[in-house]
PDB file of C-alpha atoms in Angstrom:
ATOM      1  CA  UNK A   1     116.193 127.367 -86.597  1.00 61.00           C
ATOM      2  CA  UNK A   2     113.239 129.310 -85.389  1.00 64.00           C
ATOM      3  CA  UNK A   3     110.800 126.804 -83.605  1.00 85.00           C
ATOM      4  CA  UNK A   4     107.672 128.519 -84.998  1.00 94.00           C
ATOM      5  CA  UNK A   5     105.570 128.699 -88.469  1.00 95.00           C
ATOM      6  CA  UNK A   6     103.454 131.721 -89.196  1.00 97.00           C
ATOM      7  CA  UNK A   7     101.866 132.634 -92.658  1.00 97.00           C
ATOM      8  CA  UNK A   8     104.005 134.492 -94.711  1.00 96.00           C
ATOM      9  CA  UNK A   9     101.455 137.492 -95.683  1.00 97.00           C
ATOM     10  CA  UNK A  10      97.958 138.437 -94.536  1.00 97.00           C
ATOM     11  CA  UNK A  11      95.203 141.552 -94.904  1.00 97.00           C
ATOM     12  CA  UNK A  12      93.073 142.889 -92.886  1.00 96.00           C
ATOM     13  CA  UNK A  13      91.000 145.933 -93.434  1.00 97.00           C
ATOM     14  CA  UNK A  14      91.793 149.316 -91.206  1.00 97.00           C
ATOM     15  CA  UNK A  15      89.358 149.035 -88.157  1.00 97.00           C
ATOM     16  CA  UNK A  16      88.632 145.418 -88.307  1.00 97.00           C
ATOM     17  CA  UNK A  17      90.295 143.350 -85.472  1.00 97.00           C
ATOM     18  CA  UNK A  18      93.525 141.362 -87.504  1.00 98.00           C
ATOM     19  CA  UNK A  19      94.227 137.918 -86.098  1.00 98.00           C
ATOM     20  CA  UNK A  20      97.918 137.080 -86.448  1.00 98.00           C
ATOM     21  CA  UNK A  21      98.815 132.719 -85.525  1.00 98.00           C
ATOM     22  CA  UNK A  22     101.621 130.889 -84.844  1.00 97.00           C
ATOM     23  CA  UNK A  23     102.531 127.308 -84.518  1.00 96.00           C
ATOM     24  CA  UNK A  24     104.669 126.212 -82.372  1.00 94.00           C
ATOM     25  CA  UNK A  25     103.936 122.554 -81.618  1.00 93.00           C
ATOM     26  CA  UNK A  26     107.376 121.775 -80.408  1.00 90.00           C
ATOM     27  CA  UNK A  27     107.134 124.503 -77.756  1.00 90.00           C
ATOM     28  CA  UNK A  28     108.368 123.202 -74.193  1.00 86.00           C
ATOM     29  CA  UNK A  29     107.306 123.229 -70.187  1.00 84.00           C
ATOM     30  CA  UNK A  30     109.541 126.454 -69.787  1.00 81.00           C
ATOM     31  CA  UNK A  31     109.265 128.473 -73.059  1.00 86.00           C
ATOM     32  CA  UNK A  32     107.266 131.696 -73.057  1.00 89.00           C
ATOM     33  CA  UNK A  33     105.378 132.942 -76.790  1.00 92.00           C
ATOM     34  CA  UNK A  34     106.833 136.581 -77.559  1.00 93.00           C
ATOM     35  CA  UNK A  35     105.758 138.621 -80.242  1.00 96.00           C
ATOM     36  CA  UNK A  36     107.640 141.585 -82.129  1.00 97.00           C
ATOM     37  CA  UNK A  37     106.547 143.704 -84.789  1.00 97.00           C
ATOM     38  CA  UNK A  38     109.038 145.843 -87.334  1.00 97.00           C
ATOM     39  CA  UNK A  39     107.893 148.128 -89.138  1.00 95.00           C
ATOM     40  CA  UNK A  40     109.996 149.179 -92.436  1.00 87.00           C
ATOM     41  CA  UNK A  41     113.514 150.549 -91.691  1.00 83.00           C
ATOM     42  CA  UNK A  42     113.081 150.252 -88.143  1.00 91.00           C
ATOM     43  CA  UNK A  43     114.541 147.626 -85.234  1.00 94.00           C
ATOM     44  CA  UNK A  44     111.631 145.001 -84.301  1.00 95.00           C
ATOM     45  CA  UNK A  45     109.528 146.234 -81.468  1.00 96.00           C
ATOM     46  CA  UNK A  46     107.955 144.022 -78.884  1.00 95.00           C
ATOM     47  CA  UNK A  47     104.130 143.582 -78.281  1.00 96.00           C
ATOM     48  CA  UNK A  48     103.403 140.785 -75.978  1.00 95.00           C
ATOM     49  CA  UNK A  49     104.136 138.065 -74.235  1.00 92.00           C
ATOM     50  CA  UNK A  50     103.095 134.961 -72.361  1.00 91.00           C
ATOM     51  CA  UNK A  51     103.569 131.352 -70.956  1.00 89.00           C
ATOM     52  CA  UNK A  52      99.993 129.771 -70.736  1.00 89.00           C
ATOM     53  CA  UNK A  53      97.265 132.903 -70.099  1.00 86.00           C
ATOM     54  CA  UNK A  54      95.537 134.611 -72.483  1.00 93.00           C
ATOM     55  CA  UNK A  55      97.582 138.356 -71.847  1.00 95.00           C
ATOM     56  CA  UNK A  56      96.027 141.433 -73.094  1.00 96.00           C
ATOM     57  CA  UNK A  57      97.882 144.929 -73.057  1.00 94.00           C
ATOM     58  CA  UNK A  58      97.237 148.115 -74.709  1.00 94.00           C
ATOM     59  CA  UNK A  59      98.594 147.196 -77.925  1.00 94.00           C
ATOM     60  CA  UNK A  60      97.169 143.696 -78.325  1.00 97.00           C
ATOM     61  CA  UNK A  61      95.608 140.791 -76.506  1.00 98.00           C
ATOM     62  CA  UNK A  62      97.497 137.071 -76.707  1.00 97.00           C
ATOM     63  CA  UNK A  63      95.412 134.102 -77.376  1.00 97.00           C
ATOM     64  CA  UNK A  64      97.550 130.601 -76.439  1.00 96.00           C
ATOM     65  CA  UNK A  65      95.715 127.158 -76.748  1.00 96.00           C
ATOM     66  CA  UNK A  66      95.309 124.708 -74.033  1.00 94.00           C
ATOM     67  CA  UNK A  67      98.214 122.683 -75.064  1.00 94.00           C
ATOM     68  CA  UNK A  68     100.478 125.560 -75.860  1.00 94.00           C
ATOM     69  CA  UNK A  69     100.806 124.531 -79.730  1.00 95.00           C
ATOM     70  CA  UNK A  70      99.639 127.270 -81.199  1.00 96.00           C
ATOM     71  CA  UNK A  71      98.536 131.445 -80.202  1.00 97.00           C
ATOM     72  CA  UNK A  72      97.281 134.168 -81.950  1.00 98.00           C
ATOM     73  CA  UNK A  73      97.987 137.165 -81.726  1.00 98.00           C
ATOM     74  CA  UNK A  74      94.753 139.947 -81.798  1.00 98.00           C
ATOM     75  CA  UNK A  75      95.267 143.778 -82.874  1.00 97.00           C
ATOM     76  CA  UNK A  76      91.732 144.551 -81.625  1.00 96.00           C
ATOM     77  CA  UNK A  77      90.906 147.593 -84.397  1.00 95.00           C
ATOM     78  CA  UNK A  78      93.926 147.608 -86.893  1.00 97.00           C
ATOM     79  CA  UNK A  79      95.235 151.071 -88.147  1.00 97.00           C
ATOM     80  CA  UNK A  80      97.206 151.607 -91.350  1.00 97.00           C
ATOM     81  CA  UNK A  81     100.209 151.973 -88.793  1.00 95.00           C
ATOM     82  CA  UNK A  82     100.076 148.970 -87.659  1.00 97.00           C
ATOM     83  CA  UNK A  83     101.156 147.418 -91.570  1.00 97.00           C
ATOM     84  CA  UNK A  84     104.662 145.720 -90.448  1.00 97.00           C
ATOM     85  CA  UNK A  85     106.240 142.246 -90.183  1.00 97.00           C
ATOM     86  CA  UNK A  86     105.372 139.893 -86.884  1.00 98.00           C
ATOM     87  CA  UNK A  87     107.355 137.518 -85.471  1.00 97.00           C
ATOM     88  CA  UNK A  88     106.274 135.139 -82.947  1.00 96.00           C
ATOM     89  CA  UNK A  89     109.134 133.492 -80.815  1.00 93.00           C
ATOM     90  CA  UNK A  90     109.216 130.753 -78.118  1.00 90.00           C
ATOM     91  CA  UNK A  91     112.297 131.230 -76.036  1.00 85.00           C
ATOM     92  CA  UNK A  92     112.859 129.726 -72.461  1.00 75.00           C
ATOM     93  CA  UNK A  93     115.016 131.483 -69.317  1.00 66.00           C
ATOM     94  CA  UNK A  94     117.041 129.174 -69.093  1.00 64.00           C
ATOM     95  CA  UNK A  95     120.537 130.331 -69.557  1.00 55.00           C
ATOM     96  CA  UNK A  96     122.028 130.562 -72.890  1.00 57.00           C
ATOM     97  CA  UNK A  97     118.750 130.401 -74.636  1.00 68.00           C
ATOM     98  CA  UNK A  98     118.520 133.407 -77.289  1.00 78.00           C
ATOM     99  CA  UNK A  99     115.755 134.915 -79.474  1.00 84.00           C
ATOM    100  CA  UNK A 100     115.481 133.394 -82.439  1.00 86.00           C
ATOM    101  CA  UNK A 101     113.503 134.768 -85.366  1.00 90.00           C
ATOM    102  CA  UNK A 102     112.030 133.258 -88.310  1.00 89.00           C
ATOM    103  CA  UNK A 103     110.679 135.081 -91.732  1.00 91.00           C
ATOM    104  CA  UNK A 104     107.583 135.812 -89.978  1.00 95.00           C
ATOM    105  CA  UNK A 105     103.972 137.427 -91.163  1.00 97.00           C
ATOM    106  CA  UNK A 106     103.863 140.173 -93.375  1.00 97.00           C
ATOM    107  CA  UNK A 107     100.565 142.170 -92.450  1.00 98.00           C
ATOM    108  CA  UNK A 108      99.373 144.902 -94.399  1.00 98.00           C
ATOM    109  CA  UNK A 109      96.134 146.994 -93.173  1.00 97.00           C
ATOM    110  CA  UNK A 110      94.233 148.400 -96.497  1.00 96.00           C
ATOM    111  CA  UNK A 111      92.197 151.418 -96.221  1.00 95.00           C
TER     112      UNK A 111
ATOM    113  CA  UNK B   1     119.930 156.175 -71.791  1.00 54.00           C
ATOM    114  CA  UNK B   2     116.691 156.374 -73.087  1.00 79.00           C
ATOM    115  CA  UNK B   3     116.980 153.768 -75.620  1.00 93.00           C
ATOM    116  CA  UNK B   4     119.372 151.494 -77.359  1.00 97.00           C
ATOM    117  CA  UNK B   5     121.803 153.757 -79.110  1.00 97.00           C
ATOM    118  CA  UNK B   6     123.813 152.274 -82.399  1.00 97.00           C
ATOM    119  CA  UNK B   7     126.303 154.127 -84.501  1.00 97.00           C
ATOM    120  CA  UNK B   8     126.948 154.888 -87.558  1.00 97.00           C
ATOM    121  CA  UNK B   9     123.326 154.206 -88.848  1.00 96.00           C
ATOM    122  CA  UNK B  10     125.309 153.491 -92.607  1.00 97.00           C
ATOM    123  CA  UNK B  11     128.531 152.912 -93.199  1.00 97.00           C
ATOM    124  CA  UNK B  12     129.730 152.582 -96.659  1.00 98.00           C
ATOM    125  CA  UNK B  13     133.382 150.853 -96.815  1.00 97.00           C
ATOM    126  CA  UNK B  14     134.965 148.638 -99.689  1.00 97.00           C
ATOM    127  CA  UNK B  15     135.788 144.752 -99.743  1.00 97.00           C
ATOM    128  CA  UNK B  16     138.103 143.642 -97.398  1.00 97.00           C
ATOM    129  CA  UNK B  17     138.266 146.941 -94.805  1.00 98.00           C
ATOM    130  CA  UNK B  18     137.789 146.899 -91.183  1.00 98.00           C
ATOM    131  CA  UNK B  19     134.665 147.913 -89.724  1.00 98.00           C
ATOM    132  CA  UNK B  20     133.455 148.504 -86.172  1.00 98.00           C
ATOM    133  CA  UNK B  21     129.515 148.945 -85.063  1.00 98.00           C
ATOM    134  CA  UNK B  22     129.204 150.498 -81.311  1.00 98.00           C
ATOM    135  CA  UNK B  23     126.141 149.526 -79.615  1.00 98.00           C
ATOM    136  CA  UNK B  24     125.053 151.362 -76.555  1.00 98.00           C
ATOM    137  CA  UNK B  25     122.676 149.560 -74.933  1.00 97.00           C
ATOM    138  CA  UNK B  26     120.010 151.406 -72.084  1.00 95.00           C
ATOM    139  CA  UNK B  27     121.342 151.788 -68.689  1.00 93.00           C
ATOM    140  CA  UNK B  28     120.986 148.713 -66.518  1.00 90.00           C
ATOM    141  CA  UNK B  29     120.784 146.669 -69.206  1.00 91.00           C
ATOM    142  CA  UNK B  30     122.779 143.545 -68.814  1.00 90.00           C
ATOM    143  CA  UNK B  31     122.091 141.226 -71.426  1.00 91.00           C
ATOM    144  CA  UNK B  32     122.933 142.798 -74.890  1.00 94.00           C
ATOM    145  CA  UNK B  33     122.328 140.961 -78.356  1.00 95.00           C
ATOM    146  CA  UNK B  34     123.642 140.974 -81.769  1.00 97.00           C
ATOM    147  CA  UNK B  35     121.729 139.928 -85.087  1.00 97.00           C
ATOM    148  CA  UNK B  36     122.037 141.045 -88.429  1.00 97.00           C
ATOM    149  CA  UNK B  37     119.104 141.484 -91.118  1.00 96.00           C
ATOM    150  CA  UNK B  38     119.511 140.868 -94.660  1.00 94.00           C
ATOM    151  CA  UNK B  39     116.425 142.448 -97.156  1.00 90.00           C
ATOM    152  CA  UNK B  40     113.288 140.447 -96.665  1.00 88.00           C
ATOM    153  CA  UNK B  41     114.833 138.118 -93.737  1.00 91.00           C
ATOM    154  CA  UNK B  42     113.999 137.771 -90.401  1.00 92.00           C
ATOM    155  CA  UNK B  43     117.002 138.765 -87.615  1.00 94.00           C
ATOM    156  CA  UNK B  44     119.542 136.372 -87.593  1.00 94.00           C
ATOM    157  CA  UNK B  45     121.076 136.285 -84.366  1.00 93.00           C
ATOM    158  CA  UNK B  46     124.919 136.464 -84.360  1.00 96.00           C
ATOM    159  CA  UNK B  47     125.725 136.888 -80.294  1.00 95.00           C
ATOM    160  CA  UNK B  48     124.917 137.521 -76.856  1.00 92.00           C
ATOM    161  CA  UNK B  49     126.713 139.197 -73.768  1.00 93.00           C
ATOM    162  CA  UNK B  50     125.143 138.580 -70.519  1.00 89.00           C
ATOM    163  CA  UNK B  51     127.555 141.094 -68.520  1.00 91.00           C
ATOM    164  CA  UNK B  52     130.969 140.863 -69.900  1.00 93.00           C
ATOM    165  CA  UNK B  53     131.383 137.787 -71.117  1.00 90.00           C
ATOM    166  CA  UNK B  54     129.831 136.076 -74.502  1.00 91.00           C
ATOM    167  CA  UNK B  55     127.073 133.753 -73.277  1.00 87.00           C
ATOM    168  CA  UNK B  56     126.413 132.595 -76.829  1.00 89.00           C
ATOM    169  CA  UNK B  57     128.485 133.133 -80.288  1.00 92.00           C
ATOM    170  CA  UNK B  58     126.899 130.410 -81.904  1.00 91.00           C
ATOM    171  CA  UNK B  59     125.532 133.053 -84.458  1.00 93.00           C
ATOM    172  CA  UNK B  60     128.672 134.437 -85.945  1.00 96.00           C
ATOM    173  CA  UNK B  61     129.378 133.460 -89.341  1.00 95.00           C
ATOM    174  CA  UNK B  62     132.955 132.955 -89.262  1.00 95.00           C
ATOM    175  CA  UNK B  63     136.066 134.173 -87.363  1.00 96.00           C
ATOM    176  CA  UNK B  64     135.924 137.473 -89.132  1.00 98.00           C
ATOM    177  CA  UNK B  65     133.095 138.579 -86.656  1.00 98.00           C
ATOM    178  CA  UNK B  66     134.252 139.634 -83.568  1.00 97.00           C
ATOM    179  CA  UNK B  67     132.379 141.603 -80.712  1.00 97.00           C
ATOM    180  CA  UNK B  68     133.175 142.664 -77.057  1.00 97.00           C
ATOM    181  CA  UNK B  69     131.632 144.050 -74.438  1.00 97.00           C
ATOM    182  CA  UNK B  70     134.739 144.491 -71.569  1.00 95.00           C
ATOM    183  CA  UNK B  71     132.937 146.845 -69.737  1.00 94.00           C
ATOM    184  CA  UNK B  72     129.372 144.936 -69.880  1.00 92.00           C
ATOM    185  CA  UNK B  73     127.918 148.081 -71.606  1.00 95.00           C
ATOM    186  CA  UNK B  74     128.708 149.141 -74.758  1.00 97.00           C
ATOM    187  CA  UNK B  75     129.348 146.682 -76.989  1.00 98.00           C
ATOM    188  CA  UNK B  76     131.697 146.766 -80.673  1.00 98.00           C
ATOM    189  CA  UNK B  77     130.932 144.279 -83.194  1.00 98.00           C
ATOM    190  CA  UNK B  78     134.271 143.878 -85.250  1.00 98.00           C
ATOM    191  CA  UNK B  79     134.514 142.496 -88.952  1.00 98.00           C
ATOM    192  CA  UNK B  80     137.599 141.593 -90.795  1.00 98.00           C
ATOM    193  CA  UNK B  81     138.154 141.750 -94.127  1.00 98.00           C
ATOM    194  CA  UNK B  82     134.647 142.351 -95.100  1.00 98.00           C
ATOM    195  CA  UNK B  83     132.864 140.948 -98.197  1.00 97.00           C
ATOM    196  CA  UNK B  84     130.169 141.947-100.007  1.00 97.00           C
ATOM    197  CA  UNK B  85     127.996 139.519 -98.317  1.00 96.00           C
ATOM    198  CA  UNK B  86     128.445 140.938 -95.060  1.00 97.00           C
ATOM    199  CA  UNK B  87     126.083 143.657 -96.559  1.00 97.00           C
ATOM    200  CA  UNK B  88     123.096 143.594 -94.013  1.00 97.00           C
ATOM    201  CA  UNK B  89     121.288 145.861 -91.336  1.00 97.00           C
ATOM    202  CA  UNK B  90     123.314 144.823 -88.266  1.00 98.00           C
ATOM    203  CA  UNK B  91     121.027 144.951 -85.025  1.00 98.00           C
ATOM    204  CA  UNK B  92     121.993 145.230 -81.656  1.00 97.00           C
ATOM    205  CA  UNK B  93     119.322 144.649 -78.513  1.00 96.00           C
ATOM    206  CA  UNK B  94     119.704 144.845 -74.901  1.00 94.00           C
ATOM    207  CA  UNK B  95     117.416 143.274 -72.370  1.00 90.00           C
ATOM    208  CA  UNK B  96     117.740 143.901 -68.758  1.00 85.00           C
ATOM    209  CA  UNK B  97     118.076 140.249 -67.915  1.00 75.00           C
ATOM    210  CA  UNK B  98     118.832 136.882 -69.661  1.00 66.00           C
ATOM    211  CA  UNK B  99     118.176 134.180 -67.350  1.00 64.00           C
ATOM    212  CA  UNK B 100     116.003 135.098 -64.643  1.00 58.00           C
ATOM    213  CA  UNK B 101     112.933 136.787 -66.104  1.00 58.00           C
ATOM    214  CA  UNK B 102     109.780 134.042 -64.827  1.00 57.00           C
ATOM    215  CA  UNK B 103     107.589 136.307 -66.727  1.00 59.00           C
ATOM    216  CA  UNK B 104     108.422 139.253 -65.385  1.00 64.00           C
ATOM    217  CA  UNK B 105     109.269 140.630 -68.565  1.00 66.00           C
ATOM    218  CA  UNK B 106     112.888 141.203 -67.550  1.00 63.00           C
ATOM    219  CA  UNK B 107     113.860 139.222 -70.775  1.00 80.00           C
ATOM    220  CA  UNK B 108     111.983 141.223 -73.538  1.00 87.00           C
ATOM    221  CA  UNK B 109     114.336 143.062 -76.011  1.00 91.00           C
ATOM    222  CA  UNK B 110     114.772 146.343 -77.072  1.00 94.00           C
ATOM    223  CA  UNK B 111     116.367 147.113 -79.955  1.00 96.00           C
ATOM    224  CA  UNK B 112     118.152 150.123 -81.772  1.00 96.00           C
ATOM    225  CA  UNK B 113     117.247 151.190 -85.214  1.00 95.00           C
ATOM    226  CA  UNK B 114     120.086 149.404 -86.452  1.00 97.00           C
ATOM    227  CA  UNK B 115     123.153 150.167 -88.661  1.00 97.00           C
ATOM    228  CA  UNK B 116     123.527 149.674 -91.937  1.00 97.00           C
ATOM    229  CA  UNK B 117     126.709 147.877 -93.586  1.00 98.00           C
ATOM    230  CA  UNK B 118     127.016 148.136 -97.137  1.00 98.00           C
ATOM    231  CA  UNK B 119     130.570 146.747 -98.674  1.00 97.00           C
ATOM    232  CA  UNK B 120     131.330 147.548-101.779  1.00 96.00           C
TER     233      UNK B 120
END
C-alpha cells in the first residue's frame, strides 16, 4: 500500500502558483519524498525530490515540514500543460524497496 | 538509448493467448521496473530487476506473469493464458540504480510510454 494520502482533485487557475500536499506521517529516517506527474496517455514523469530540504528545480520547488510528515509540492506559475495526475512517493535505498504509487491528485489548470 | 523504449504500444489478442511486452530500458540503466495501470488507477507495481536477477516480484498477480531480464537489459514481461482482466497499460521504468542513490538522484525512474494490453 502506498504510504502517502494526497487529495484526490484540485484547481488552480493558469498563472497562479498551484500548491500540491502530501501526507505521509509514517515516513521513516531513510525515506526520500518523490514526486511524478502523468499526463493523459503518457508514462509518469518525475519532478522532484528530497529527504529533509526544501529542493527547488526548474520545474517546481519542494516544501517538506520539520518533522517530515507532510510536503507540498509548488508549480510556481501553472500553465494549462501542466493539468495531469501527481503522485507523491516515500521510498527508501535500501535494497528491495520499490516505488509504490497511490491514486494520487488530479490537478487541472483552468484558463 | 535515449529513453525507455517499450513495444508494441497496443496489442490486441483474445482470452487465454500468450503475450510478450519487451522493455528496453536506457543504456546504463541497471535497475528496471514493471507496473501496470488500469483506467483511473495509480501504477501498480508488478516487479523489479536490479541487474539480472528479480530483486522484488511481490507485485505479480499470479503465476501467469512472468518477466526476465537474462541479459540485465532488456526485459520481457510474459503472460499466460490471459484474461480479460489483464486488460491494463503495462509500464516498464528503468533507473540507473536501486540501492545506492543517497540523494544523488541515481534512483529516480524513467519510464516508457507504456503498452497497451487489451484481451478480448
Amino acid at each position: 500500500d502506498a504510504k502517502t494520502t494526497q487529495p484526490p482533485s484540485m484547481d488552480c487557475a493558469e498563472g497562479r502558483a498551484a500548491n500540491l500536499p502530501c501526507n505521509h506521517s509514517t515516513i521513516s529516517g531513510n525515506e526520500y519524498v518523490y514526486w511524478y506527474r502523468q499526463i493523459h496517455s503518457q508514462g509518469p514523469q518525475y519532478i522532484i525530490h528530497g529527504l529533509k530540504n526544501n529542493e527547488t528545480n526548474e520545474m517546481a520547488s519542494l516544501i517538506i515540514t520539520e518533522d517530515r510528515k507532510s510536503s507540498t509540492l509548488i508549480l510556481p506559475h501553472a500553465t494549462l500543460r501542466d493539468t495531469a495526475v501527481y503522485y507523491c512517493i516515500v521510498r527508501g535505498f535500501l535494497y528491495g524497496q520499490n516505488f509504490v504509487f497511490g491514486p494520487g491528485t488530479r490537478l487541472s489548470v483552468l484558463p | 538509448g535515449a529513453g525507455v523504449s517499450q513495444t508494441p504500444s497496443n496489442k490486441v489478442t483474445e482470452k487465454g493467448k500468450y503475450v510478450e511486452l519487451r522493455c528496453d530500458p536506457i543504456s546504463g540503466h541497471t535497475a528496471l521496473y514493471w507496473y501496470r495501470q488500469s483506467l483511473g488507477q495509480g501504477p501498480e507495481f508488478l516487479i523489479y530487476f536490479q541487474g539480472t536477477g528479480a530483486a522484488d516480484d511481490s507485485g505479480l498477480p499470479n503465476d501467469r506473469f512472468f518477466a526476465v531480464r537474462p541479459e540485465g537489459s532488456v526485459s520481457t514481461l510474459k503472460i499466460q493464458r490471459t484474461e480479460r482482466g489483464d486488460s491494463a497499460v503495462y509500464l516498464c521504468a528503468s533507473s540507473f540504480s536501486a540501492t545506492r542513490d543517497r540523494g544523488s538522484g541515481a534512483n529516480v525512474l524513467t519510464f516508457g510510454a507504456g503498452s497497451r494490453l487489451t484481451v478480448l
